[in-house]
Structures are given as structure tokens and as C-alpha cells.
């Protein structure tokens, strides 16, 4: 992946993969529908991102302390020149030594001006390269900061997922305990309900027996009322018969008494003479 398109592909993969991971973590944290699926997709994307990172080339290291000695805490020093710049400097020193040792020919100023123009062009080219390197370093710094922020968000998401998983586990345990308590309470309520049903059934049977007893008492009362009427009639009839019988007994006793005294009067003489006188 040394070509520019490969690096751009890696940047797209990192950015889009991180976005998918954060999206899945967000759905899981908020307990939205499909959170588990999106989290699995995000984790798979994270695995693919780490695999792609293994094939990415390491960043090229620049020895900036050689260009800017202040970064290394040292003093300013001259940099070793590369071949073209060294040749130009050697030629310039040689020309300067020649000018001081002997009179310069007519073409010397022209050659010196050509060398100076080449040195100026090389310096400008070097400065342009330095500016480009500075821009690349700035881009690298911004990319690194963005990657750090994404990594921080991802770490927070993982931490939140872990905490939520622990809280979900605790809540599930509490829910299971409450459900067990509720089942025990329902069992107790069912037992009480069965006892109450048996008691109500017993009470209904007792009420039914009482109702049958009351009905029998009512029937007996109705029968006794009818029998009482007949008893009153028979009692009155018996009273009349007794009265007639008493009158018969009274007449019979009277007759018997009269018959008893009449023979006795006939047997007494005094009674007869007195009767005749």
C-alpha cells in the first residue's frame, strides 16, 4: 500500500469502520431495536480494521532534530549537504579561492552568477519541499488527533457497554428474584383462595340445609295451622257432645233420685197418715 490510492483506501476504511462501531455501540447503549446485531457488525468491522492495520506501512520517520536542532535541545549546526549541493558549494569555494589568488577572467562573474542562481533555485526548491513536509505533518497531526478522539469515544463506548452489561446483569438477577417472590406470593394466594372456596362451599351447603329446614318448618306450620282448625272444630264438637252428655247424666241422676225417694216414703206410716189427714 505504498501508492496514494492505497493510503486513501485505508483512511476510508478507518473512518467508516469507526463510524460503524460507534453506531453499533450507540444502539446497544440506548437499548434500541437491533442493537445486538449492529454491535456485532461493529465489532466485526473493528476486527477487520485491525487486520487491515497489519498490512499498512509504518509511517516514515524524519529526523527533524537534524533540521531544527532546538527540538533536540542542542545548538544550531550546519547540515551535511547532499551531492549536488556539496558540488555547488565546492565549486563556489574553488571559484572564491581562485579569485583571491589570481585576477578573475572576464567570464568569471557570469559563472559565479550562474552558480548563485542555481543555489538560489535549489534553496527555493528545498524551502518548497519543507513547506510541503510541514503541510503533511499538519495533516498527519490532525489525522492523529481525529483518530485519538475516535479511539477515546470508542473506549468510552466500550466502558459504557461494560457498565451497562453489569447493570443489566444485576437488574436481571433482581428481576428473577422478584419473579420468584411473586411466584411464591401467587402460590400462597392460590392456597388461600382454595381454602376460601372450600369455606364458601361449606357455607353454601350450610345455607342450603338451613333453607331446607326453614322450608320444612313452613310446611309443618301450614300443616299444623290446618290441623289446628280441625282440632278447634273437633274440640267444639266434643264440648257440645259433653254438654249433651252432661244434660243426659243430669236427667238420669234426677230420675234416679226421684225413684229412690218415692219407695222410701211409702214405707213410712206416719208419712202415710199425715198424708191422708
PDB file of C-alpha atoms in Angstrom:
ATOM      1  CA  UNK A   1       0.000   0.000   0.000  1.00  0.00           C
ATOM      2  CA  UNK A   2       2.721   2.433  -0.918  1.00  0.00           C
ATOM      3  CA  UNK A   3       0.668   4.186  -3.562  1.00  0.00           C
ATOM      4  CA  UNK A   4      -1.553   7.128  -2.700  1.00  0.00           C
ATOM      5  CA  UNK A   5      -4.803   5.328  -3.559  1.00  0.00           C
ATOM      6  CA  UNK A   6      -3.996   2.610  -1.036  1.00  0.00           C
ATOM      7  CA  UNK A   7      -3.473   5.165   1.717  1.00  0.00           C
ATOM      8  CA  UNK A   8      -6.747   6.839   0.802  1.00  0.00           C
ATOM      9  CA  UNK A   9      -8.448   3.417   0.923  1.00  0.00           C
ATOM     10  CA  UNK A  10      -7.014   2.867   4.405  1.00  0.00           C
ATOM     11  CA  UNK A  11      -8.301   6.269   5.541  1.00  0.00           C
ATOM     12  CA  UNK A  12     -11.788   5.465   4.225  1.00  0.00           C
ATOM     13  CA  UNK A  13     -11.710   2.048   5.924  1.00  0.00           C
ATOM     14  CA  UNK A  14     -10.613   3.531   9.272  1.00  0.00           C
ATOM     15  CA  UNK A  15     -13.188   6.335   9.233  1.00  0.00           C
ATOM     16  CA  UNK A  16     -16.169   4.293   8.034  1.00  0.00           C
ATOM     17  CA  UNK A  17     -15.260   1.360  10.310  1.00  0.00           C
ATOM     18  CA  UNK A  18     -15.010   3.605  13.364  1.00  0.00           C
ATOM     19  CA  UNK A  19     -18.356   5.191  12.476  1.00  0.00           C
ATOM     20  CA  UNK A  20     -19.994   1.733  12.237  1.00  0.00           C
ATOM     21  CA  UNK A  21     -18.514   0.695  15.585  1.00  0.00           C
ATOM     22  CA  UNK A  22     -19.727   3.879  17.310  1.00  0.00           C
ATOM     23  CA  UNK A  23     -23.166   3.496  15.715  1.00  0.00           C
ATOM     24  CA  UNK A  24     -23.490  -0.086  16.951  1.00  0.00           C
ATOM     25  CA  UNK A  25     -22.313   0.890  20.443  1.00  0.00           C
ATOM     26  CA  UNK A  26     -24.851   3.751  20.497  1.00  0.00           C
ATOM     27  CA  UNK A  27     -27.708   1.410  19.598  1.00  0.00           C
ATOM     28  CA  UNK A  28     -26.564  -1.053  22.284  1.00  0.00           C
ATOM     29  CA  UNK A  29     -26.235   1.634  24.986  1.00  0.00           C
ATOM     30  CA  UNK A  30     -29.668   3.110  24.237  1.00  0.00           C
ATOM     31  CA  UNK A  31     -31.225  -0.398  24.004  1.00  0.00           C
ATOM     32  CA  UNK A  32     -32.666   0.391  20.587  1.00  0.00           C
ATOM     33  CA  UNK A  33     -34.107  -2.377  18.360  1.00  0.00           C
ATOM     34  CA  UNK A  34     -31.353  -4.239  16.525  1.00  0.00           C
ATOM     35  CA  UNK A  35     -28.678  -3.078  18.971  1.00  0.00           C
ATOM     36  CA  UNK A  36     -27.167  -6.567  19.339  1.00  0.00           C
ATOM     37  CA  UNK A  37     -26.935  -7.019  15.570  1.00  0.00           C
ATOM     38  CA  UNK A  38     -25.369  -3.606  14.992  1.00  0.00           C
ATOM     39  CA  UNK A  39     -22.931  -4.179  17.859  1.00  0.00           C
ATOM     40  CA  UNK A  40     -21.840  -7.492  16.319  1.00  0.00           C
ATOM     41  CA  UNK A  41     -21.407  -5.774  12.950  1.00  0.00           C
ATOM     42  CA  UNK A  42     -19.383  -3.003  14.619  1.00  0.00           C
ATOM     43  CA  UNK A  43     -17.161  -5.494  16.430  1.00  0.00           C
ATOM     44  CA  UNK A  44     -16.614  -7.399  13.184  1.00  0.00           C
ATOM     45  CA  UNK A  45     -15.718  -4.141  11.465  1.00  0.00           C
ATOM     46  CA  UNK A  46     -13.268  -3.386  14.274  1.00  0.00           C
ATOM     47  CA  UNK A  47     -11.617  -6.782  13.752  1.00  0.00           C
ATOM     48  CA  UNK A  48     -11.323  -6.112  10.014  1.00  0.00           C
ATOM     49  CA  UNK A  49      -9.833  -2.683  10.748  1.00  0.00           C
ATOM     50  CA  UNK A  50      -7.175  -4.208  12.997  1.00  0.00           C
ATOM     51  CA  UNK A  51      -6.390  -6.825  10.328  1.00  0.00           C
ATOM     52  CA  UNK A  52      -6.014  -4.068   7.699  1.00  0.00           C
ATOM     53  CA  UNK A  53      -3.753  -2.154  10.064  1.00  0.00           C
ATOM     54  CA  UNK A  54      -1.326  -5.073   9.981  1.00  0.00           C
ATOM     55  CA  UNK A  55      -0.845  -4.520   6.218  1.00  0.00           C
ATOM     56  CA  UNK A  56      -0.431  -0.754   6.489  1.00  0.00           C
ATOM     57  CA  UNK A  57       3.100   0.552   6.006  1.00  0.00           C
ATOM     58  CA  UNK A  58       4.690   2.180   9.038  1.00  0.00           C
ATOM     59  CA  UNK A  59       4.939   5.941   8.924  1.00  0.00           C
ATOM     60  CA  UNK A  60       8.199   7.296   7.631  1.00  0.00           C
ATOM     61  CA  UNK A  61      10.317   8.843  10.338  1.00  0.00           C
ATOM     62  CA  UNK A  62      12.033  12.151   9.700  1.00  0.00           C
ATOM     63  CA  UNK A  63      14.998  13.306  11.743  1.00  0.00           C
ATOM     64  CA  UNK A  64      13.694  16.783  12.397  1.00  0.00           C
ATOM     65  CA  UNK A  65      16.288  17.346  15.091  1.00  0.00           C
ATOM     66  CA  UNK A  66      18.883  17.490  12.313  1.00  0.00           C
ATOM     67  CA  UNK A  67      16.962  20.313  10.617  1.00  0.00           C
ATOM     68  CA  UNK A  68      15.776  22.015  13.805  1.00  0.00           C
ATOM     69  CA  UNK A  69      18.391  21.377  16.499  1.00  0.00           C
ATOM     70  CA  UNK A  70      16.235  23.231  19.014  1.00  0.00           C
ATOM     71  CA  UNK A  71      13.904  20.181  19.070  1.00  0.00           C
ATOM     72  CA  UNK A  72      16.742  18.049  20.412  1.00  0.00           C
ATOM     73  CA  UNK A  73      17.856  20.678  22.911  1.00  0.00           C
ATOM     74  CA  UNK A  74      21.132  21.206  21.040  1.00  0.00           C
ATOM     75  CA  UNK A  75      22.675  24.142  19.268  1.00  0.00           C
ATOM     76  CA  UNK A  76      22.397  25.154  15.645  1.00  0.00           C
ATOM     77  CA  UNK A  77      24.809  23.362  13.356  1.00  0.00           C
ATOM     78  CA  UNK A  78      25.360  23.105   9.669  1.00  0.00           C
ATOM     79  CA  UNK A  79      23.683  20.203   7.895  1.00  0.00           C
ATOM     80  CA  UNK A  80      25.691  17.817   5.738  1.00  0.00           C
ATOM     81  CA  UNK A  81      24.940  18.723   2.134  1.00  0.00           C
ATOM     82  CA  UNK A  82      23.965  16.181  -0.409  1.00  0.00           C
ATOM     83  CA  UNK A  83      25.928  15.567  -3.608  1.00  0.00           C
ATOM     84  CA  UNK A  84      24.566  18.348  -5.858  1.00  0.00           C
ATOM     85  CA  UNK A  85      24.597  20.937  -3.104  1.00  0.00           C
ATOM     86  CA  UNK A  86      28.091  19.808  -1.980  1.00  0.00           C
ATOM     87  CA  UNK A  87      29.395  20.055  -5.511  1.00  0.00           C
ATOM     88  CA  UNK A  88      27.922  23.523  -5.837  1.00  0.00           C
ATOM     89  CA  UNK A  89      29.472  24.608  -2.546  1.00  0.00           C
ATOM     90  CA  UNK A  90      32.843  23.118  -3.526  1.00  0.00           C
ATOM     91  CA  UNK A  91      32.729  24.883  -6.873  1.00  0.00           C
ATOM     92  CA  UNK A  92      31.809  28.140  -5.159  1.00  0.00           C
ATOM     93  CA  UNK A  93      34.684  27.792  -2.689  1.00  0.00           C
ATOM     94  CA  UNK A  94      37.061  26.915  -5.520  1.00  0.00           C
ATOM     95  CA  UNK A  95      35.941  29.938  -7.517  1.00  0.00           C
ATOM     96  CA  UNK A  96      36.326  32.155  -4.465  1.00  0.00           C
ATOM     97  CA  UNK A  97      39.858  30.802  -3.838  1.00  0.00           C
ATOM     98  CA  UNK A  98      40.775  31.318  -7.470  1.00  0.00           C
ATOM     99  CA  UNK A  99      39.519  34.889  -7.400  1.00  0.00           C
ATOM    100  CA  UNK A 100      41.606  35.677  -4.344  1.00  0.00           C
ATOM    101  CA  UNK A 101      44.726  34.013  -5.752  1.00  0.00           C
ATOM    102  CA  UNK A 102      44.690  35.438  -9.283  1.00  0.00           C
ATOM    103  CA  UNK A 103      42.806  38.032 -11.268  1.00  0.00           C
ATOM    104  CA  UNK A 104      39.440  36.820 -12.367  1.00  0.00           C
ATOM    105  CA  UNK A 105      38.890  36.369 -16.070  1.00  0.00           C
ATOM    106  CA  UNK A 106      36.115  38.148 -17.875  1.00  0.00           C
ATOM    107  CA  UNK A 107      33.774  35.117 -17.794  1.00  0.00           C
ATOM    108  CA  UNK A 108      34.144  34.607 -14.001  1.00  0.00           C
ATOM    109  CA  UNK A 109      31.280  36.945 -12.973  1.00  0.00           C
ATOM    110  CA  UNK A 110      28.978  35.176 -15.395  1.00  0.00           C
ATOM    111  CA  UNK A 111      29.879  31.726 -13.990  1.00  0.00           C
ATOM    112  CA  UNK A 112      29.512  32.994 -10.436  1.00  0.00           C
ATOM    113  CA  UNK A 113      26.088  34.450 -11.174  1.00  0.00           C
ATOM    114  CA  UNK A 114      25.050  31.133 -12.766  1.00  0.00           C
ATOM    115  CA  UNK A 115      26.171  29.210  -9.684  1.00  0.00           C
ATOM    116  CA  UNK A 116      24.352  31.646  -7.408  1.00  0.00           C
ATOM    117  CA  UNK A 117      21.170  31.321  -9.436  1.00  0.00           C
ATOM    118  CA  UNK A 118      21.419  27.523  -9.240  1.00  0.00           C
ATOM    119  CA  UNK A 119      21.997  27.751  -5.493  1.00  0.00           C
ATOM    120  CA  UNK A 120      19.013  30.081  -5.129  1.00  0.00           C
ATOM    121  CA  UNK A 121      16.820  27.708  -7.146  1.00  0.00           C
ATOM    122  CA  UNK A 122      17.980  24.773  -5.036  1.00  0.00           C
ATOM    123  CA  UNK A 123      17.264  26.749  -1.874  1.00  0.00           C
ATOM    124  CA  UNK A 124      13.797  27.659  -3.080  1.00  0.00           C
ATOM    125  CA  UNK A 125      13.153  24.046  -4.051  1.00  0.00           C
ATOM    126  CA  UNK A 126      14.345  22.964  -0.616  1.00  0.00           C
ATOM    127  CA  UNK A 127      12.044  25.520   1.049  1.00  0.00           C
ATOM    128  CA  UNK A 128       9.111  24.344  -1.075  1.00  0.00           C
ATOM    129  CA  UNK A 129       9.805  20.769  -0.030  1.00  0.00           C
ATOM    130  CA  UNK A 130       9.984  21.885   3.589  1.00  0.00           C
ATOM    131  CA  UNK A 131       6.644  23.685   3.239  1.00  0.00           C
ATOM    132  CA  UNK A 132       5.120  20.553   1.716  1.00  0.00           C
ATOM    133  CA  UNK A 133       6.561  18.471   4.536  1.00  0.00           C
ATOM    134  CA  UNK A 134       5.129  20.931   7.069  1.00  0.00           C
ATOM    135  CA  UNK A 135       1.699  20.668   5.457  1.00  0.00           C
ATOM    136  CA  UNK A 136       1.934  16.878   5.501  1.00  0.00           C
ATOM    137  CA  UNK A 137       2.950  16.980   9.159  1.00  0.00           C
ATOM    138  CA  UNK A 138      -0.001  19.254   9.938  1.00  0.00           C
ATOM    139  CA  UNK A 139      -2.315  16.857   8.095  1.00  0.00           C
ATOM    140  CA  UNK A 140      -0.754  13.952   9.971  1.00  0.00           C
ATOM    141  CA  UNK A 141      -1.244  15.771  13.283  1.00  0.00           C
ATOM    142  CA  UNK A 142      -4.936  16.487  12.535  1.00  0.00           C
ATOM    143  CA  UNK A 143      -5.453  12.888  11.432  1.00  0.00           C
ATOM    144  CA  UNK A 144      -3.785  11.644  14.612  1.00  0.00           C
ATOM    145  CA  UNK A 145      -5.964  13.910  16.756  1.00  0.00           C
ATOM    146  CA  UNK A 146      -9.096  12.710  14.961  1.00  0.00           C
ATOM    147  CA  UNK A 147      -8.004   9.104  15.431  1.00  0.00           C
ATOM    148  CA  UNK A 148      -7.308   9.760  19.125  1.00  0.00           C
ATOM    149  CA  UNK A 149     -10.737  11.342  19.582  1.00  0.00           C
ATOM    150  CA  UNK A 150     -12.410   8.417  17.820  1.00  0.00           C
ATOM    151  CA  UNK A 151     -10.423   5.988  19.957  1.00  0.00           C
ATOM    152  CA  UNK A 152     -11.469   7.888  23.106  1.00  0.00           C
ATOM    153  CA  UNK A 153     -15.120   7.775  22.045  1.00  0.00           C
ATOM    154  CA  UNK A 154     -14.775   4.086  21.248  1.00  0.00           C
ATOM    155  CA  UNK A 155     -13.155   3.427  24.625  1.00  0.00           C
ATOM    156  CA  UNK A 156     -15.938   5.324  26.392  1.00  0.00           C
ATOM    157  CA  UNK A 157     -18.467   3.313  24.411  1.00  0.00           C
ATOM    158  CA  UNK A 158     -16.805   0.050  25.420  1.00  0.00           C
ATOM    159  CA  UNK A 159     -16.695   1.177  29.055  1.00  0.00           C
ATOM    160  CA  UNK A 160     -20.351   2.194  28.931  1.00  0.00           C
ATOM    161  CA  UNK A 161     -21.245  -1.145  27.333  1.00  0.00           C
ATOM    162  CA  UNK A 162     -19.371  -2.975  30.090  1.00  0.00           C
ATOM    163  CA  UNK A 163     -21.072  -0.944  32.820  1.00  0.00           C
ATOM    164  CA  UNK A 164     -24.461  -1.371  31.193  1.00  0.00           C
ATOM    165  CA  UNK A 165     -23.860  -5.106  30.866  1.00  0.00           C
ATOM    166  CA  UNK A 166     -23.034  -5.296  34.581  1.00  0.00           C
ATOM    167  CA  UNK A 167     -26.113  -3.245  35.476  1.00  0.00           C
ATOM    168  CA  UNK A 168     -28.260  -5.342  33.135  1.00  0.00           C
ATOM    169  CA  UNK A 169     -26.940  -8.490  34.814  1.00  0.00           C
ATOM    170  CA  UNK A 170     -27.726  -7.093  38.262  1.00  0.00           C
ATOM    171  CA  UNK A 171     -31.166  -5.937  37.108  1.00  0.00           C
ATOM    172  CA  UNK A 172     -31.827  -9.345  35.600  1.00  0.00           C
ATOM    173  CA  UNK A 173     -30.828 -11.029  38.855  1.00  0.00           C
ATOM    174  CA  UNK A 174     -33.106  -8.687  40.804  1.00  0.00           C
ATOM    175  CA  UNK A 175     -35.908  -9.290  38.295  1.00  0.00           C
ATOM    176  CA  UNK A 176     -35.509 -13.061  38.685  1.00  0.00           C
ATOM    177  CA  UNK A 177     -35.614 -12.726  42.479  1.00  0.00           C
ATOM    178  CA  UNK A 178     -38.724 -10.536  42.297  1.00  0.00           C
ATOM    179  CA  UNK A 179     -40.360 -13.021  39.935  1.00  0.00           C
ATOM    180  CA  UNK A 180     -39.552 -15.860  42.379  1.00  0.00           C
ATOM    181  CA  UNK A 181     -41.096 -13.823  45.216  1.00  0.00           C
ATOM    182  CA  UNK A 182     -44.103 -13.105  43.047  1.00  0.00           C
ATOM    183  CA  UNK A 183     -44.495 -16.813  42.247  1.00  0.00           C
ATOM    184  CA  UNK A 184     -44.345 -17.650  45.942  1.00  0.00           C
ATOM    185  CA  UNK A 185     -46.928 -14.963  46.688  1.00  0.00           C
ATOM    186  CA  UNK A 186     -49.150 -16.281  43.919  1.00  0.00           C
ATOM    187  CA  UNK A 187     -48.808 -19.799  45.348  1.00  0.00           C
ATOM    188  CA  UNK A 188     -49.838 -18.510  48.771  1.00  0.00           C
ATOM    189  CA  UNK A 189     -52.750 -16.610  47.250  1.00  0.00           C
ATOM    190  CA  UNK A 190     -53.862 -19.724  45.386  1.00  0.00           C
ATOM    191  CA  UNK A 191     -53.770 -21.714  48.631  1.00  0.00           C
ATOM    192  CA  UNK A 192     -55.778 -19.028  50.426  1.00  0.00           C
ATOM    193  CA  UNK A 193     -58.202 -18.889  47.505  1.00  0.00           C
ATOM    194  CA  UNK A 194     -58.686 -22.664  47.625  1.00  0.00           C
ATOM    195  CA  UNK A 195     -59.300 -22.509  51.387  1.00  0.00           C
ATOM    196  CA  UNK A 196     -61.806 -19.697  50.867  1.00  0.00           C
ATOM    197  CA  UNK A 197     -63.514 -21.669  48.113  1.00  0.00           C
ATOM    198  CA  UNK A 198     -63.825 -24.670  50.427  1.00  0.00           C
ATOM    199  CA  UNK A 199     -65.159 -22.420  53.195  1.00  0.00           C
ATOM    200  CA  UNK A 200     -67.630 -20.792  50.821  1.00  0.00           C
ATOM    201  CA  UNK A 201     -68.735 -24.218  49.589  1.00  0.00           C
ATOM    202  CA  UNK A 202     -69.258 -25.351  53.183  1.00  0.00           C
ATOM    203  CA  UNK A 203     -71.189 -22.176  53.970  1.00  0.00           C
ATOM    204  CA  UNK A 204     -73.337 -22.647  50.867  1.00  0.00           C
ATOM    205  CA  UNK A 205     -74.102 -26.212  51.918  1.00  0.00           C
ATOM    206  CA  UNK A 206     -74.996 -24.980  55.426  1.00  0.00           C
ATOM    207  CA  UNK A 207     -77.213 -22.250  53.971  1.00  0.00           C
ATOM    208  CA  UNK A 208     -78.862 -24.839  51.736  1.00  0.00           C
ATOM    209  CA  UNK A 209     -79.533 -27.096  54.733  1.00  0.00           C
ATOM    210  CA  UNK A 210     -80.900 -24.107  56.683  1.00  0.00           C
ATOM    211  CA  UNK A 211     -83.141 -23.197  53.760  1.00  0.00           C
ATOM    212  CA  UNK A 212     -84.419 -26.774  53.559  1.00  0.00           C
ATOM    213  CA  UNK A 213     -85.043 -26.734  57.338  1.00  0.00           C
ATOM    214  CA  UNK A 214     -86.917 -23.432  57.062  1.00  0.00           C
ATOM    215  CA  UNK A 215     -88.983 -24.864  54.222  1.00  0.00           C
ATOM    216  CA  UNK A 216     -89.809 -27.940  56.289  1.00  0.00           C
ATOM    217  CA  UNK A 217     -90.758 -25.720  59.243  1.00  0.00           C
ATOM    218  CA  UNK A 218     -93.001 -23.657  56.974  1.00  0.00           C
ATOM    219  CA  UNK A 219     -94.643 -26.794  55.623  1.00  0.00           C
ATOM    220  CA  UNK A 220     -95.113 -28.079  59.154  1.00  0.00           C
ATOM    221  CA  UNK A 221     -96.589 -24.758  60.219  1.00  0.00           C
ATOM    222  CA  UNK A 222     -99.007 -24.772  57.323  1.00  0.00           C
ATOM    223  CA  UNK A 223     -99.991 -28.334  58.165  1.00  0.00           C
ATOM    224  CA  UNK A 224    -100.279 -27.522  61.868  1.00  0.00           C
ATOM    225  CA  UNK A 225    -102.458 -24.489  61.047  1.00  0.00           C
ATOM    226  CA  UNK A 226    -104.818 -26.706  59.058  1.00  0.00           C
ATOM    227  CA  UNK A 227    -104.771 -29.347  61.789  1.00  0.00           C
ATOM    228  CA  UNK A 228    -105.354 -26.653  64.447  1.00  0.00           C
ATOM    229  CA  UNK A 229    -108.521 -25.566  62.651  1.00  0.00           C
ATOM    230  CA  UNK A 230    -109.752 -29.120  62.562  1.00  0.00           C
ATOM    231  CA  UNK A 231    -108.712 -29.558  66.209  1.00  0.00           C
ATOM    232  CA  UNK A 232    -110.757 -26.495  67.145  1.00  0.00           C
ATOM    233  CA  UNK A 233    -113.753 -27.874  65.278  1.00  0.00           C
ATOM    234  CA  UNK A 234    -113.389 -31.254  66.919  1.00  0.00           C
ATOM    235  CA  UNK A 235    -112.929 -29.613  70.306  1.00  0.00           C
ATOM    236  CA  UNK A 236    -116.091 -27.600  69.883  1.00  0.00           C
ATOM    237  CA  UNK A 237    -117.938 -30.709  68.713  1.00  0.00           C
ATOM    238  CA  UNK A 238    -116.618 -32.642  71.705  1.00  0.00           C
ATOM    239  CA  UNK A 239    -117.652 -29.782  74.021  1.00  0.00           C
ATOM    240  CA  UNK A 240    -121.182 -29.895  72.613  1.00  0.00           C
ATOM    241  CA  UNK A 241    -121.262 -33.655  72.999  1.00  0.00           C
ATOM    242  CA  UNK A 242    -120.008 -33.357  76.545  1.00  0.00           C
ATOM    243  CA  UNK A 243    -122.683 -30.784  77.286  1.00  0.00           C
ATOM    244  CA  UNK A 244    -125.371 -33.054  75.884  1.00  0.00           C
ATOM    245  CA  UNK A 245    -123.895 -35.944  77.797  1.00  0.00           C
ATOM    246  CA  UNK A 246    -123.914 -33.881  80.988  1.00  0.00           C
ATOM    247  CA  UNK A 247    -127.542 -32.998  80.467  1.00  0.00           C
ATOM    248  CA  UNK A 248    -128.356 -36.677  79.934  1.00  0.00           C
ATOM    249  CA  UNK A 249    -126.416 -37.593  83.094  1.00  0.00           C
ATOM    250  CA  UNK A 250    -128.210 -34.835  84.978  1.00  0.00           C
ATOM    251  CA  UNK A 251    -131.637 -36.099  83.867  1.00  0.00           C
ATOM    252  CA  UNK A 252    -130.669 -39.648  84.632  1.00  0.00           C
ATOM    253  CA  UNK A 253    -129.458 -38.700  88.086  1.00  0.00           C
ATOM    254  CA  UNK A 254    -132.595 -36.702  88.716  1.00  0.00           C
ATOM    255  CA  UNK A 255    -134.738 -39.576  87.652  1.00  0.00           C
ATOM    256  CA  UNK A 256    -132.818 -41.990  89.790  1.00  0.00           C
ATOM    257  CA  UNK A 257    -133.076 -39.675  92.791  1.00  0.00           C
ATOM    258  CA  UNK A 258    -136.835 -39.295  92.430  1.00  0.00           C
ATOM    259  CA  UNK A 259    -137.313 -43.018  92.112  1.00  0.00           C
ATOM    260  CA  UNK A 260    -135.162 -43.671  95.169  1.00  0.00           C
ATOM    261  CA  UNK A 261    -137.145 -41.299  97.486  1.00  0.00           C
ATOM    262  CA  UNK A 262    -140.597 -42.448  96.366  1.00  0.00           C
ATOM    263  CA  UNK A 263    -140.385 -46.095  97.757  1.00  0.00           C
ATOM    264  CA  UNK A 264    -138.955 -44.804 100.978  1.00  0.00           C
ATOM    265  CA  UNK A 265    -141.954 -42.541 101.508  1.00  0.00           C
ATOM    266  CA  UNK A 266    -144.354 -45.428 101.018  1.00  0.00           C
ATOM    267  CA  UNK A 267    -142.670 -47.488 103.723  1.00  0.00           C
ATOM    268  CA  UNK A 268    -143.060 -44.833 106.488  1.00  0.00           C
ATOM    269  CA  UNK A 269    -146.626 -44.998 108.239  1.00  0.00           C
ATOM    270  CA  UNK A 270    -146.575 -41.634 109.781  1.00  0.00           C
ATOM    271  CA  UNK A 271    -145.894 -40.267 106.492  1.00  0.00           C
ATOM    272  CA  UNK A 272    -148.897 -42.026 105.042  1.00  0.00           C
ATOM    273  CA  UNK A 273    -151.330 -40.938 107.839  1.00  0.00           C
ATOM    274  CA  UNK A 274    -150.172 -37.491 107.731  1.00  0.00           C
ATOM    275  CA  UNK A 275    -150.570 -37.736 104.122  1.00  0.00           C
ATOM    276  CA  UNK A 276    -154.096 -38.933 104.391  1.00  0.00           C
ATOM    277  CA  UNK A 277    -155.096 -36.462 107.048  1.00  0.00           C
TER     278      UNK A 277
END
